[in-house]
XYZ file of C-alpha atoms in Angstrom:
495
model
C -37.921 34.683 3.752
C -39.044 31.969 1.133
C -37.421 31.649 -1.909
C -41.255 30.638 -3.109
C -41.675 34.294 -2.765
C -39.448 35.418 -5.322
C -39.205 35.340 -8.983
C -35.618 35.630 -9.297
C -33.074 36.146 -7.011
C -30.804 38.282 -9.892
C -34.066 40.593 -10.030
C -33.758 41.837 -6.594
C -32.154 45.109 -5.706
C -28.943 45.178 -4.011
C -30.678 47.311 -1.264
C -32.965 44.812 -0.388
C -30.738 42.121 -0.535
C -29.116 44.162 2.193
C -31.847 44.151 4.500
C -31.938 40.289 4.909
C -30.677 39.190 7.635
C -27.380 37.342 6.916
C -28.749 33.658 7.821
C -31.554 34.518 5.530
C -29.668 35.394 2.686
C -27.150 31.800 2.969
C -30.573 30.371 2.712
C -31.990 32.635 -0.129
C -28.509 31.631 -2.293
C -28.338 28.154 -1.274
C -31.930 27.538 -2.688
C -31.079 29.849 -5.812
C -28.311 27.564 -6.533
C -30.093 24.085 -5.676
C -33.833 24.734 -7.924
C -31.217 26.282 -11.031
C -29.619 22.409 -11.125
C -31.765 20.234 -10.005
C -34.075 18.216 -11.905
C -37.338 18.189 -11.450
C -37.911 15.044 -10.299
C -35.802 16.219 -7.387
C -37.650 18.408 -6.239
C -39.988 16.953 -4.187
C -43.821 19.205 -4.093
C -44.150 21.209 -0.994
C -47.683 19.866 0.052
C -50.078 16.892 -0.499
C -48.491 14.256 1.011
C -46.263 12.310 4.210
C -44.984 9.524 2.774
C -42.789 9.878 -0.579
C -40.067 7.386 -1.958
C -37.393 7.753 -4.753
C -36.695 4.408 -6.406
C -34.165 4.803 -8.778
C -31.038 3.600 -10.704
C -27.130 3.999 -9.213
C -26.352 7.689 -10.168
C -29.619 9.302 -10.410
C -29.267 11.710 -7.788
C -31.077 10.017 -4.809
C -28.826 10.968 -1.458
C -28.495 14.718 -2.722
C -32.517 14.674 -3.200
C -32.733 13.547 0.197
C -29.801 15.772 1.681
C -31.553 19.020 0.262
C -34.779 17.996 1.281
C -34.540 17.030 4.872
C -31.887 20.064 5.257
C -34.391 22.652 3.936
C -36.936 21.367 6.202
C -34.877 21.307 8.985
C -34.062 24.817 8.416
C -37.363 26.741 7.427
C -39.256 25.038 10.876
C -40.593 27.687 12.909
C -40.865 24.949 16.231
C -36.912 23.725 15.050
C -38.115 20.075 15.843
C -35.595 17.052 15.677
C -34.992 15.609 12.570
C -33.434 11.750 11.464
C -31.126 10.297 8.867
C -31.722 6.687 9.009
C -28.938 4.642 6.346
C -27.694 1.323 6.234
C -24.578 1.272 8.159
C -23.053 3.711 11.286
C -20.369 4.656 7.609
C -23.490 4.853 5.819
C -24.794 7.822 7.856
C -21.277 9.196 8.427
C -19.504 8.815 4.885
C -22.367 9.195 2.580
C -25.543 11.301 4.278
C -23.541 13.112 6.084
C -19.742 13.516 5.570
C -20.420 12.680 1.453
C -20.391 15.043 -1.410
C -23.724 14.915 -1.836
C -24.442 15.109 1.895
C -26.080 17.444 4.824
C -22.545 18.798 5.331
C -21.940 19.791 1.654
C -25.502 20.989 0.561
C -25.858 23.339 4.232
C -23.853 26.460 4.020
C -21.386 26.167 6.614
C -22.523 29.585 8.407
C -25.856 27.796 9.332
C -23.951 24.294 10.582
C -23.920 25.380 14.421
C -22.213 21.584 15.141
C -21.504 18.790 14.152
C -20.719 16.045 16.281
C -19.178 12.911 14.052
C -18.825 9.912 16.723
C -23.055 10.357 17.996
C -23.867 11.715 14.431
C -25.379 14.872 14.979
C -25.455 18.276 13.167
C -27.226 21.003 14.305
C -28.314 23.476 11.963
C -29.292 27.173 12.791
C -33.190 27.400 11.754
C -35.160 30.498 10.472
C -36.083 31.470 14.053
C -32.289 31.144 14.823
C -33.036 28.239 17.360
C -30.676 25.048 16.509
C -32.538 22.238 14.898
C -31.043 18.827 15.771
C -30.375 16.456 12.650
C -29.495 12.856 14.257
C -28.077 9.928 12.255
C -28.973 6.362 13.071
C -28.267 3.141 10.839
C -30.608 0.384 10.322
C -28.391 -2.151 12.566
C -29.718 -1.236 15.512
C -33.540 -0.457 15.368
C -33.875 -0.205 18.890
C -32.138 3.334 19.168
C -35.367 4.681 17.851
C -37.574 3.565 20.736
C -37.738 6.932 22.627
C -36.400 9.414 19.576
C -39.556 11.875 18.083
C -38.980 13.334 14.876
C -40.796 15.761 12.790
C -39.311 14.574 9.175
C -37.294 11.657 8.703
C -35.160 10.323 6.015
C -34.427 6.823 5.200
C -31.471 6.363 2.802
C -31.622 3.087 1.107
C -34.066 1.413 2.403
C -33.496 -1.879 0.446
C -30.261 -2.403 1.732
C -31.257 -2.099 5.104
C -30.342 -5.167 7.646
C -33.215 -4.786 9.889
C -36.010 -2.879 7.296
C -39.118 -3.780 9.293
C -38.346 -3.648 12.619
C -36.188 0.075 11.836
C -39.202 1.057 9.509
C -41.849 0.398 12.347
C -39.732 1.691 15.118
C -39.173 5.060 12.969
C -42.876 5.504 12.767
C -43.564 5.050 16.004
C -41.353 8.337 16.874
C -42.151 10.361 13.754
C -45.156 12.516 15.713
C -43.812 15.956 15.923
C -45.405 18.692 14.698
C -48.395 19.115 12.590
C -47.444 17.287 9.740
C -44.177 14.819 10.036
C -43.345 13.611 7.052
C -40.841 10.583 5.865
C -38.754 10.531 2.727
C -37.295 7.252 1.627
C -34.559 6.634 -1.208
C -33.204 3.853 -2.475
C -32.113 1.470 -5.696
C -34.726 -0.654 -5.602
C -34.603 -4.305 -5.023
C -37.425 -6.662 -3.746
C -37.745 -7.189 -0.329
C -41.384 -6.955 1.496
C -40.888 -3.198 2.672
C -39.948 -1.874 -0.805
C -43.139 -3.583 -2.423
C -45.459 -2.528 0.347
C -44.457 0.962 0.380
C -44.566 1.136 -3.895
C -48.157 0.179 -3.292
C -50.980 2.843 -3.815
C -52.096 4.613 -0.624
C -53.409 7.878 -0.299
C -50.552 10.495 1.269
C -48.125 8.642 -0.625
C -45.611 9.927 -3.725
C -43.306 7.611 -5.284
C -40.349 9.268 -7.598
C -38.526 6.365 -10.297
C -35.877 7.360 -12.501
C -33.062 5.759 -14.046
C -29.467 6.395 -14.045
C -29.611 7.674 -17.809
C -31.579 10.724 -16.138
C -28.080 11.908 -14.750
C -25.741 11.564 -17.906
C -24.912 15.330 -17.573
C -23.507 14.684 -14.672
C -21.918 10.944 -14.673
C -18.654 10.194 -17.097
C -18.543 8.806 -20.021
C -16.712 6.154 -18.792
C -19.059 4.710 -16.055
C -22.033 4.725 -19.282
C -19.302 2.731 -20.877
C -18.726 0.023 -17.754
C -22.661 -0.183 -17.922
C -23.410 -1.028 -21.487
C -23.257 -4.978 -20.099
C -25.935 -4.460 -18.307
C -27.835 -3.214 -20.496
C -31.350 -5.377 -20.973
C -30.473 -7.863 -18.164
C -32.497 -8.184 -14.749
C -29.394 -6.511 -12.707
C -29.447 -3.721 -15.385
C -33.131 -3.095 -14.913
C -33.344 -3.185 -11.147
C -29.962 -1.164 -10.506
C -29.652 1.577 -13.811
C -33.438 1.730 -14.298
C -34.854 2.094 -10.950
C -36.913 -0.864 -11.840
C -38.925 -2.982 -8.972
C -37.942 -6.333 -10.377
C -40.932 -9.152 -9.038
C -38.946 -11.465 -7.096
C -40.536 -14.481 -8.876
C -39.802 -13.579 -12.449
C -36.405 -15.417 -11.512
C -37.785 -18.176 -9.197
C -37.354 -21.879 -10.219
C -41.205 -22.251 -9.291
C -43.582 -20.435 -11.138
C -46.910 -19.509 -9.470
C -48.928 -20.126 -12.673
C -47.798 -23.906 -12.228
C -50.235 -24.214 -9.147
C -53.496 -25.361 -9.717
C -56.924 -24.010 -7.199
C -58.854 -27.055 -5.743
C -62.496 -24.999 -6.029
C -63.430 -23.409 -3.190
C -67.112 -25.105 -3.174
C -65.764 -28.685 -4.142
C -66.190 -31.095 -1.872
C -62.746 -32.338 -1.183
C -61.250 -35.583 -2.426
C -60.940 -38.819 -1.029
C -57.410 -38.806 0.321
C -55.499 -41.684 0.035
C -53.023 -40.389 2.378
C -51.897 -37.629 4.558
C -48.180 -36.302 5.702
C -46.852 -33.710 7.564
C -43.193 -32.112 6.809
C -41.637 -30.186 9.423
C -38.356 -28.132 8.730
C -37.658 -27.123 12.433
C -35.526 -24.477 14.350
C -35.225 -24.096 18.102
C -35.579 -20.275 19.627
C -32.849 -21.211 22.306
C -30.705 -22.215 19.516
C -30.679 -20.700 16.914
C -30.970 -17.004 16.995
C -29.260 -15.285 14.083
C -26.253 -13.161 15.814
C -26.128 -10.832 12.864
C -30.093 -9.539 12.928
C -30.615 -11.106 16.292
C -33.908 -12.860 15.270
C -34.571 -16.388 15.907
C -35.162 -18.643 13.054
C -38.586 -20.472 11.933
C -40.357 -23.700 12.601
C -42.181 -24.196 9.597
C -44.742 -26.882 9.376
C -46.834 -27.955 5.849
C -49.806 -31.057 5.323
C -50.230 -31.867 2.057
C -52.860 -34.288 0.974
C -52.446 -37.308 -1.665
C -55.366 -38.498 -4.321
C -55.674 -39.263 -7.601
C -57.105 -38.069 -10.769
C -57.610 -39.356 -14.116
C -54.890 -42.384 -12.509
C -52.150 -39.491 -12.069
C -50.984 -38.969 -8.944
C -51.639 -35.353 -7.023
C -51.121 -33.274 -3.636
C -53.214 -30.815 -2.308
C -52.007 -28.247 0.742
C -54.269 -28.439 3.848
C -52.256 -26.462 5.604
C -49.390 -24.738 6.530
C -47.567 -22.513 9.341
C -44.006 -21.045 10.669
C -43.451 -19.931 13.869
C -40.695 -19.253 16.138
C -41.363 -22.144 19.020
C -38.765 -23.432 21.455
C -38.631 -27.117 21.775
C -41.517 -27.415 24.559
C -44.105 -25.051 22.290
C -43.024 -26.952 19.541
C -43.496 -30.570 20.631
C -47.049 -29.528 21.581
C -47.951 -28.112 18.321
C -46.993 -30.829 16.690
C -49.695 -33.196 18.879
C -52.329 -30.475 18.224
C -51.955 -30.880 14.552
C -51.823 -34.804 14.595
C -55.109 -34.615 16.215
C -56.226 -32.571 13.009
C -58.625 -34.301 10.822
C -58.899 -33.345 7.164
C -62.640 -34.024 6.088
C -65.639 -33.492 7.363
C -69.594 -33.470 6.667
C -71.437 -30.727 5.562
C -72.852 -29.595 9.487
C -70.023 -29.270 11.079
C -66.030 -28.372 9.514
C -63.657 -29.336 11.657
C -60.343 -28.174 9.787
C -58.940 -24.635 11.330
C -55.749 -24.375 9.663
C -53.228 -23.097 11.680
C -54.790 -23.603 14.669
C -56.067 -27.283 14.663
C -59.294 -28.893 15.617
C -61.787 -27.101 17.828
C -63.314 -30.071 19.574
C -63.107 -33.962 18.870
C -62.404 -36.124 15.716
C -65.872 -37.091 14.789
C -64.917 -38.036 10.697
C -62.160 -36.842 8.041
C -58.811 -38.294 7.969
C -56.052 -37.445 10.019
C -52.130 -37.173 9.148
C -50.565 -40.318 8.409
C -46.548 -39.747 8.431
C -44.381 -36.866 9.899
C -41.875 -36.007 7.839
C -38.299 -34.144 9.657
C -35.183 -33.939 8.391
C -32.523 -35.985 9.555
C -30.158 -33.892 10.915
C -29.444 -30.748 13.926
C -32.883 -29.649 15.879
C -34.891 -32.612 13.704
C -32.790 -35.176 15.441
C -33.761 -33.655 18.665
C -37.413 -33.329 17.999
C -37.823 -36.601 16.644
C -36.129 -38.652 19.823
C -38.490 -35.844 21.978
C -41.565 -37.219 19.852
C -40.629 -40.892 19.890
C -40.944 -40.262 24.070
C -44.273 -39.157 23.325
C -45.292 -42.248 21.280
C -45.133 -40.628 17.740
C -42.642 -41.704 15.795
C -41.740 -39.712 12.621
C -39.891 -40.672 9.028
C -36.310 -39.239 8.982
C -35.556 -37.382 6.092
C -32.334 -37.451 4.821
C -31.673 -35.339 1.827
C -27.951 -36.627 0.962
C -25.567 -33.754 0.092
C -28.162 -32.274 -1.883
C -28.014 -27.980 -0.987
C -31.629 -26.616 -0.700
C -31.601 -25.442 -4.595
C -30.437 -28.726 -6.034
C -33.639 -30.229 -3.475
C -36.046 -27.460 -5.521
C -35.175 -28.288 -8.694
C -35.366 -31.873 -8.245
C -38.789 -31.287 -7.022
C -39.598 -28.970 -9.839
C -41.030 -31.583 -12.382
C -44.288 -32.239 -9.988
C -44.827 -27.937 -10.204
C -44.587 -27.791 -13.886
C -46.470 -30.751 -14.480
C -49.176 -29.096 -12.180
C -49.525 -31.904 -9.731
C -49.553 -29.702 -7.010
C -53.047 -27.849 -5.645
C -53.851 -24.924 -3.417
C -57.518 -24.462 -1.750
C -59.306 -21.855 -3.268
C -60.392 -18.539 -1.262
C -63.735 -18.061 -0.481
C -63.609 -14.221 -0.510
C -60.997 -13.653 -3.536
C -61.925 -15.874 -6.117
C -59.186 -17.338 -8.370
C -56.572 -16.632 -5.885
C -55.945 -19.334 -2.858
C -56.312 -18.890 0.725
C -54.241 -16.358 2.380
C -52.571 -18.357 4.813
C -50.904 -20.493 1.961
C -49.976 -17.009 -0.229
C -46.634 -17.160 2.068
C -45.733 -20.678 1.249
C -46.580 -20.239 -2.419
C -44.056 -16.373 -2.111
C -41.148 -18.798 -1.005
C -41.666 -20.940 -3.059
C -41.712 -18.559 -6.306
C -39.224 -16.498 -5.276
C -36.435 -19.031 -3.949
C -32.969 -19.412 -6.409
C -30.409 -19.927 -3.633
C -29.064 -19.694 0.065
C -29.521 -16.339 0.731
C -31.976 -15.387 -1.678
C -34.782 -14.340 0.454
C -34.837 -14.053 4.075
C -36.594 -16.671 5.296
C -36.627 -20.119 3.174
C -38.405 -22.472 5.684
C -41.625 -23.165 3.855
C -38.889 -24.107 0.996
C -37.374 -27.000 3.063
C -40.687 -27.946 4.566
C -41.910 -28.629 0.733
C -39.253 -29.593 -0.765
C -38.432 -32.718 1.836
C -42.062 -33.693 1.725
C -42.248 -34.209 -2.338
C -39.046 -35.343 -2.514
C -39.505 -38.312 -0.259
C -43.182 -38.814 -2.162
C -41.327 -39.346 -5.219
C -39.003 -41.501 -3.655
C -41.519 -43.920 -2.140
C -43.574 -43.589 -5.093
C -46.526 -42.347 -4.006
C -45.821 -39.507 -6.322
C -44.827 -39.558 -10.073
C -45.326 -37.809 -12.873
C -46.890 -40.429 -14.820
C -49.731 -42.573 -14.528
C -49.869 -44.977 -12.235
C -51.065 -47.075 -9.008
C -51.009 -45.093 -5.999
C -49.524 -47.133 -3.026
C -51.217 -45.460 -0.236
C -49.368 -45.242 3.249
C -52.454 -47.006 4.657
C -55.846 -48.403 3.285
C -57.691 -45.693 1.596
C -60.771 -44.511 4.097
C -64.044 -45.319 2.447
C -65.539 -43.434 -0.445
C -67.181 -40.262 1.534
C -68.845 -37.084 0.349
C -66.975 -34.309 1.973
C -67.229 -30.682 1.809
C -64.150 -28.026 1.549
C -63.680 -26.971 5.526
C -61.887 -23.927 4.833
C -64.055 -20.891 6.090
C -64.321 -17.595 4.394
């Protein structure tokens, strides 16, 4: 029996509350209780949709939402298909969704809790058919546990505080493909990494839930309101009381509105010189032993000319990958052999994948730029073997934030140019979009998860400046070679 079926559970006879069967009736009284307290925005609608996320403040309610919901389904599935709990930490799952006092073991009645198994975290729960649904906990550490695992409903506790959140996230998906319609439930205080903003965007099947911590005063003391009057107003106070999805570039040193689109139809200008700034990381060398990924290579080209006798830099193209020193070294010849220029007939540019046949016209890079220090030193004695010899960069005692904000005169000046889409109009081309994120959204070690386009920049303006090529006032350019003849040249990027 439903509880949708019935009005009110004090209405009913005492006779036919004596018919249920006794499973029926923990059920019947446990969802009395839950709909009388609850708020409605915790009560998630029974059909039209299999995606839904609550994004809220600290207190609002979120891990008891998620409890009653996942616990309800588990219980009222006539095929008693596997459930999952997916939370931060192994304690996460343990302490909070399950063990908690807003968690599965506190919001099931304990008659309908078959097991509970606390070192593999796994409850099983006695369903409407009286078959045992499994409920299995796994924590965002280790992703690969869900290879294998199918679920019918899943439910990710906060997801922004999760180590691994795309590589769990995809592997979850993969397995949740039982039943008719599996369905995922995500809650979290928001905070902006790429999987929270992707899954706030519109998308049909999809309900979001925000609410702020204010929602719960009933049931929060006084004292806690008091501890959070602070934060009140600030950026914390928004993203962790209000529930708010703070842009990660509203704090950035960099704005995006300081970059400037070189016109998609323009023809290019004459450059009067050409370098290439690699920040580089070897595979064999440098994998991260707490997320077990390897870090970046990250590679940018930026462009010098002039206009109106101020000096400017336009990107031609940029790239990270993760390259061990062999793939590396011959990346780096393939996009020396890159010329940046061409006549109308025939573009040669392909960012990020270099030159399709031989230089014909255009002008190719004329310094590498890498830093001075770990996997550059290697790279550059690797290169100089090779016969390329590149410019080492060394940055002082300078951290990567006092780098950016020495740089950050040429941005707000607007010095600095992007090429111009040809399909989105006013926005620049999407391969430079991750460059510009980085860029924008950068205010420290440890800020965002990847900061390699950051160095890359930073090291190439920064040693502009230095040789002069690159003020913020008026003057002679000094170009790193003679300036290639006054050409007509066409923008190569394609559509």
């Amino acid at each position: 029996m439903k509880l949708e079926a019935l009005d009110d559970i004090d209405g009913l006879e005492v006779a036919d509350l004596a018919k249920l069967p006794s499973d029926a009736l923990h059920y019947l009284l446990w969802q009395t209780r839950w709909t009388a307290t609850a708020r409605p925005k915790q009560i998630l609608p029974p059909e039209g949709w299999a995606e839904a996320g609550v994004m809220a403040g600290r207190g609002f309610g979120k891990t008891l939402t998620g409890a009653q919901w996942l616990a309800a389904a588990a219980y009222e599935d006539p095929l008693a298909l596997d459930r999952a709990v997916i939370a931060p930490t192994y304690a996460d799952v343990k302490f909070t969704c399950f063990q908690g006092p807003a968690g599965l073991l506190k919001v099931i009645p304990p008659e309908l809790v078959e097991d509970y198994n606390s070192t593999d975290l796994i409850i099983r729960v006695r369903g409407v058919t009286g078959k045992p649904v499994t409920i299995r906990g796994f924590t965002a550490e280790k992703p690969e546990r869900l290879r294998g695992p199918q679920h019918a409903d899943i439910w990710c506790d906060e997801l922004a505080a999760w180590l691994r959140p795309d590589e769990t996230w995809d592997m979850a998906m993969m397995g949740l493909r039982l039943g008719p319609a599996p369905r995922v439930l995500w809650t979290t205080t928001p905070k902006p990494i790429d999987l929270v903003r992707r899954l706030t965007e519109p998308k049909a099947g999809r309900l979001i839930v925000r609410g702020s911590t204010y929602e719960n005063k009933d049931n929060l003391p006084q004292t806690f309101f008091d501890q959070l009057a602070q934060y009140e107003g600030t950026v914390i106070g928004r993203q962790e009381l209000e529930g708010e999805l703070i842009d990660p570039e509203e704090s950035g040193i960099i704005k995006r509105s300081w970059f400037r689109l070189w016109p998609a139809q323009k023809p290019l200008p004459a450059f009067d010189w050409i370098v290439m700034s690699l920040d580089t990381a070897f595979t064999e060398a440098t994998i991260d032993r707490r997320t077990g990924d390897p870090d970046y290579s990250a590679c940018t080209v930026w462009g010098g000319f002039s206009v109106e006798g101020s000096s400017h830099v336009l990107l031609l193209d940029c790239w990270q990958d993760r390259l061990g020193m062999p793939e590396l070294i011959a990346r780096v010849k393939k996009e020396l052999n890159v010329a940046y220029g061409d006549d109308q007939d025939t573009a040669l540019i392909k960012p990020m994948f270099g030159a399709a046949k031989p230089i014909t016209s255009g002008r190719k890079v004329d310094m590498v730029i890498i830093e001075d220090k770990g996997s550059g030193i290697s790279l550059r004695q690797m290169l100089d073997r090779e016969g390329i010899t590149a410019y080492a960069y060394n940055p002082g005692r300078a951290d990567k934030l006092s780098r950016l904000h020495i740089v950050s005169p040429i941005f707000a000046r607007r010095q600095i140019w992007l090429p111009e889409s040809d399909k989105y109009p006013k926005r620049p081309r999407t391969w430079a979009d991750p460059l510009v994120a980085q860029l924008c959204s950068f205010t420290g070690g440890g800020s965002i998860k990847h900061d390699d386009f950051v160095d890359s920049t930073t090291q190439a303006i920064r040693l502009l400046m230095d040789k002069g090529l690159l003020s913020a006032v008026k003057s002679q350019q000094k170009p790193l070679h003679e300036p290639a003849p006054p050409r007509v040249v066409v923008n190569p990027y394609s559509a």
